[in-house]
Short mmCIF file of C-alpha atoms in Angstrom, two decimals:
data_model
loop_
_atom_site.label_atom_id
_atom_site.label_comp_id
_atom_site.label_asym_id
_atom_site.label_seq_id
_atom_site.Cartn_x
_atom_site.Cartn_y
_atom_site.Cartn_z
CA ALA A 1 14.31 58.60 49.39
CA GLN A 2 16.59 59.16 51.67
CA SER A 3 19.58 61.05 49.82
CA VAL A 4 22.10 63.50 50.31
CA THR A 5 21.90 66.87 47.87
CA GLN A 6 24.41 69.23 47.23
CA PRO A 7 22.67 72.18 44.72
CA ASP A 8 25.62 73.96 43.69
CA ILE A 9 27.48 71.86 40.63
CA HIS A 10 30.46 74.53 40.00
CA ILE A 11 31.32 77.46 42.19
CA THR A 12 34.03 79.98 41.21
CA VAL A 13 35.32 82.55 43.90
CA SER A 14 37.83 85.30 43.79
CA GLU A 15 40.77 84.37 45.94
CA GLY A 16 40.36 86.11 49.53
CA ALA A 17 36.74 86.08 49.36
CA SER A 18 34.28 83.92 51.29
CA LEU A 19 32.92 80.81 50.31
CA GLU A 20 30.17 78.93 51.76
CA LEU A 21 29.21 75.84 49.83
CA ARG A 22 25.38 74.01 50.59
CA CYS A 23 25.19 70.39 51.56
CA ASN A 24 21.48 69.33 52.28
CA TYR A 25 20.68 65.33 53.55
CA SER A 26 17.12 63.94 53.88
CA TYR A 27 17.32 61.37 56.50
CA GLY A 28 14.21 60.88 59.49
CA ALA A 29 16.85 61.26 62.49
CA THR A 30 19.92 63.73 62.49
CA PRO A 31 23.24 61.09 60.75
CA TYR A 32 26.74 61.31 61.14
CA LEU A 33 28.11 64.23 59.04
CA PHE A 34 30.94 64.98 56.78
CA TRP A 35 32.83 66.74 55.04
CA TYR A 36 35.39 65.18 52.01
CA VAL A 37 37.76 67.04 49.55
CA GLN A 38 39.55 65.54 46.84
CA SER A 39 41.86 67.28 44.83
CA PRO A 40 42.62 66.67 40.94
CA GLY A 41 44.06 62.78 40.68
CA GLN A 42 44.10 62.32 44.41
CA GLY A 43 42.08 60.53 46.97
CA LEU A 44 39.19 61.99 49.28
CA GLN A 45 40.47 64.04 52.36
CA LEU A 46 38.37 64.19 55.88
CA LEU A 47 37.72 67.86 56.01
CA LEU A 48 35.83 67.73 58.89
CA LYS A 49 32.83 65.42 60.66
CA TYR A 50 29.57 66.00 63.51
CA PHE A 51 28.25 63.82 65.18
CA SER A 52 26.40 65.89 68.44
CA GLY A 53 26.65 68.34 70.27
CA ASP A 54 27.24 72.61 68.66
CA THR A 55 26.81 72.47 65.97
CA LEU A 56 29.35 74.13 64.61
CA VAL A 57 32.53 72.34 63.67
CA GLN A 58 35.91 73.34 63.09
CA GLY A 59 38.18 71.09 60.30
CA ILE A 60 41.56 71.19 59.15
CA LYS A 61 42.96 73.80 56.56
CA GLY A 62 40.44 76.34 57.77
CA PHE A 63 36.72 75.06 57.44
CA GLU A 64 33.84 74.92 59.34
CA ALA A 65 30.73 73.43 59.43
CA GLU A 66 27.22 74.05 60.43
CA PHE A 67 24.30 72.16 61.04
CA LYS A 68 21.23 73.07 60.95
CA ARG A 69 18.74 70.73 61.66
CA SER A 70 16.29 72.88 61.10
CA GLN A 71 16.55 73.27 57.57
CA SER A 72 18.16 69.54 57.32
CA SER A 73 21.46 71.58 56.60
CA PHE A 74 25.29 71.01 56.46
CA ASN A 75 26.47 73.73 54.87
CA LEU A 76 30.69 74.05 54.62
CA ARG A 77 32.24 77.52 54.78
CA LYS A 78 35.48 79.65 54.77
CA PRO A 79 36.29 83.21 55.51
CA SER A 80 38.66 83.23 53.08
CA VAL A 81 39.57 81.11 50.25
CA HIS A 82 43.58 79.94 49.20
CA TRP A 83 44.41 79.31 45.40
CA SER A 84 45.25 75.71 46.79
CA ASP A 85 41.51 75.36 47.81
CA ALA A 86 40.24 74.61 44.26
CA ALA A 87 39.24 71.23 44.69
CA GLU A 88 36.13 69.21 44.68
CA TYR A 89 33.87 69.45 47.52
CA PHE A 90 31.74 65.94 48.77
CA CYS A 91 29.11 66.42 51.49
CA ALA A 92 28.42 62.97 53.02
CA VAL A 93 26.18 61.08 55.35
CA ASP A 94 26.05 57.58 57.83
CA ASN A 95 22.97 56.80 58.35
CA TYR A 96 24.40 54.77 61.52
CA GLY A 97 26.15 52.31 59.87
CA GLN A 98 23.28 51.46 57.78
CA ASN A 99 24.67 53.13 54.99
CA PHE A 100 27.53 55.65 53.78
CA VAL A 101 25.75 58.16 51.23
CA PHE A 102 27.76 61.15 49.56
CA GLY A 103 26.41 63.87 47.56
CA PRO A 104 26.79 64.75 43.84
CA GLY A 105 30.06 67.02 44.86
CA THR A 106 30.85 70.65 44.42
CA ARG A 107 33.76 71.16 42.22
CA LEU A 108 35.46 74.53 43.35
CA SER A 109 37.30 77.02 41.06
CA VAL A 110 39.58 80.10 42.79
CA LEU A 111 40.47 82.99 40.34
CA PRO A 112 43.61 84.79 41.11
CA GLU B 1 51.65 55.12 58.29
CA ALA B 2 48.06 53.86 58.12
CA GLN B 3 46.64 53.94 55.19
CA VAL B 4 44.45 52.32 52.32
CA THR B 5 46.68 50.66 49.23
CA GLN B 6 45.10 50.17 45.79
CA ASN B 7 46.63 48.50 43.19
CA PRO B 8 47.21 48.59 40.51
CA ARG B 9 46.30 52.79 39.97
CA TYR B 10 45.75 52.71 36.27
CA LEU B 11 44.44 49.64 34.38
CA ILE B 12 43.37 49.55 30.62
CA THR B 13 41.67 45.95 29.92
CA VAL B 14 39.25 44.81 27.31
CA THR B 15 35.48 43.56 27.56
CA GLY B 16 35.25 40.81 28.97
CA LYS B 17 38.68 39.67 30.34
CA LYS B 18 38.70 39.23 34.19
CA LEU B 19 40.72 41.35 36.59
CA THR B 20 40.65 41.98 40.56
CA VAL B 21 41.17 45.18 42.09
CA THR B 22 43.05 44.92 45.27
CA CYS B 23 42.57 46.69 48.62
CA SER B 24 44.27 46.03 52.12
CA GLN B 25 44.11 48.48 54.71
CA ASN B 26 46.47 47.97 58.04
CA MET B 27 44.49 50.14 60.45
CA ASN B 28 43.26 46.59 61.34
CA HIS B 29 39.12 47.67 60.23
CA GLU B 30 36.39 45.90 60.81
CA TYR B 31 34.19 47.82 57.49
CA MET B 32 35.73 47.84 54.44
CA SER B 33 33.99 49.60 51.24
CA TRP B 34 33.71 49.97 47.16
CA TYR B 35 32.58 52.91 45.86
CA ARG B 36 32.76 54.36 41.98
CA GLN B 37 33.74 58.15 41.45
CA ASP B 38 31.95 58.94 37.52
CA PRO B 39 31.47 62.95 36.84
CA GLY B 40 27.94 64.44 37.69
CA LEU B 41 26.71 61.92 39.80
CA GLY B 42 28.95 61.71 42.85
CA LEU B 43 30.79 58.46 44.80
CA ARG B 44 28.37 55.47 44.69
CA GLN B 45 28.59 52.04 46.81
CA ILE B 46 29.85 49.21 45.46
CA TYR B 47 29.48 46.58 48.06
CA TYR B 48 30.34 46.66 51.39
CA SER B 49 31.59 44.37 54.28
CA MET B 50 31.22 44.67 58.10
CA ASN B 51 33.52 41.94 58.46
CA VAL B 52 35.06 39.20 57.61
CA GLU B 53 33.02 36.75 55.48
CA VAL B 54 30.31 39.03 55.57
CA THR B 55 29.72 41.49 52.71
CA ASP B 56 26.50 43.45 50.58
CA LYS B 57 25.66 44.90 47.95
CA GLY B 58 25.04 49.27 47.78
CA ASP B 59 23.46 51.13 45.43
CA VAL B 60 25.29 49.62 42.35
CA PRO B 61 26.49 46.14 42.40
CA GLU B 62 25.72 45.04 39.12
CA GLY B 63 28.63 43.16 37.14
CA TYR B 64 30.83 43.15 40.29
CA LYS B 65 31.97 40.45 43.38
CA VAL B 66 33.84 40.70 45.94
CA SER B 67 35.38 38.54 48.83
CA ARG B 68 36.09 39.48 52.49
CA LYS B 69 38.09 36.05 53.88
CA GLU B 70 40.55 37.92 55.93
CA LYS B 71 40.01 41.95 57.43
CA ARG B 72 42.94 43.50 55.81
CA ASN B 73 41.85 42.31 52.14
CA PHE B 74 38.56 43.09 49.94
CA PRO B 75 39.47 43.03 46.81
CA LEU B 76 36.96 43.65 44.39
CA ILE B 77 36.25 41.53 41.08
CA LEU B 78 35.07 41.90 37.77
CA GLU B 79 34.59 39.10 36.23
CA SER B 80 33.63 40.04 32.67
CA PRO B 81 34.06 44.23 32.40
CA SER B 82 32.17 45.99 30.39
CA PRO B 83 32.49 49.61 29.48
CA ASN B 84 30.14 51.20 31.06
CA GLN B 85 32.65 49.76 33.93
CA THR B 86 34.99 52.32 33.27
CA SER B 87 34.92 54.83 36.04
CA LEU B 88 37.33 55.61 38.78
CA TYR B 89 37.40 53.42 41.97
CA PHE B 90 38.02 54.04 45.33
CA CYS B 91 38.22 51.50 48.76
CA ALA B 92 37.73 52.58 51.76
CA SER B 93 37.52 51.19 55.53
CA ARG B 94 36.56 52.51 58.30
CA ARG B 95 37.00 51.67 62.30
CA GLN B 96 32.85 51.17 63.00
CA SER B 97 29.76 53.01 62.94
CA GLY B 98 30.29 56.97 62.94
CA SER B 99 34.23 56.99 62.11
CA PRO B 100 35.18 58.72 59.14
CA LEU B 101 36.44 56.72 55.67
CA HIS B 102 39.68 56.51 55.44
CA PHE B 103 40.26 56.20 51.56
CA GLY B 104 43.03 54.87 48.91
CA ASN B 105 44.44 56.80 46.09
CA GLY B 106 41.81 55.57 43.88
CA THR B 107 42.10 52.72 40.76
CA ARG B 108 41.24 54.60 37.59
CA LEU B 109 40.22 51.58 35.12
CA THR B 110 38.85 51.69 31.55
CA VAL B 111 37.34 48.64 29.36
CA THR B 112 37.54 48.97 25.55
#
């Protein structure tokens, strides 16, 4: 079945540490890929997207993500986390307009 | 300002009392969608609409209705709400397949 998985439900990092959030998808062809962030009490904000071409994409707030076709992964990274990055992060897949599916989310906590 | 507007932000109701959550976008987007967000489950699609008068079921359509009589509006209707529909609801729109979704700020519904 087609799906998007985020293996980590909750991650805690110290401020200034690096971050990697994992995302795997299960689709026949490479879909469009997105990362969204949701701060407490807020809607979802787009961080970055991958359509094709360069497998390393840059987003807002210093985030980047790398698409790896062989692993069906689209992991989100940030070299140095700030306290304001504490939020919930969602990976999403657009299967060429047929469906826009979200992963279950990873909650990020940041220690001072 | 380009935006998706949902109303109300908060709604408390009783079982069986019909309600409507409104959604409006000012970006002339053809595609609109409703999601519900529950802890540990991420965002699940309720209904979506590819254009005026065209609507389709998402993953969890039971107990919901929608209509798309004009491009900018996509109301979500609960004819007979039940406590298991207590959730956080998001409306979203996008220009075309492959474009990112733009989200409203959410409606927190409680059914007692």
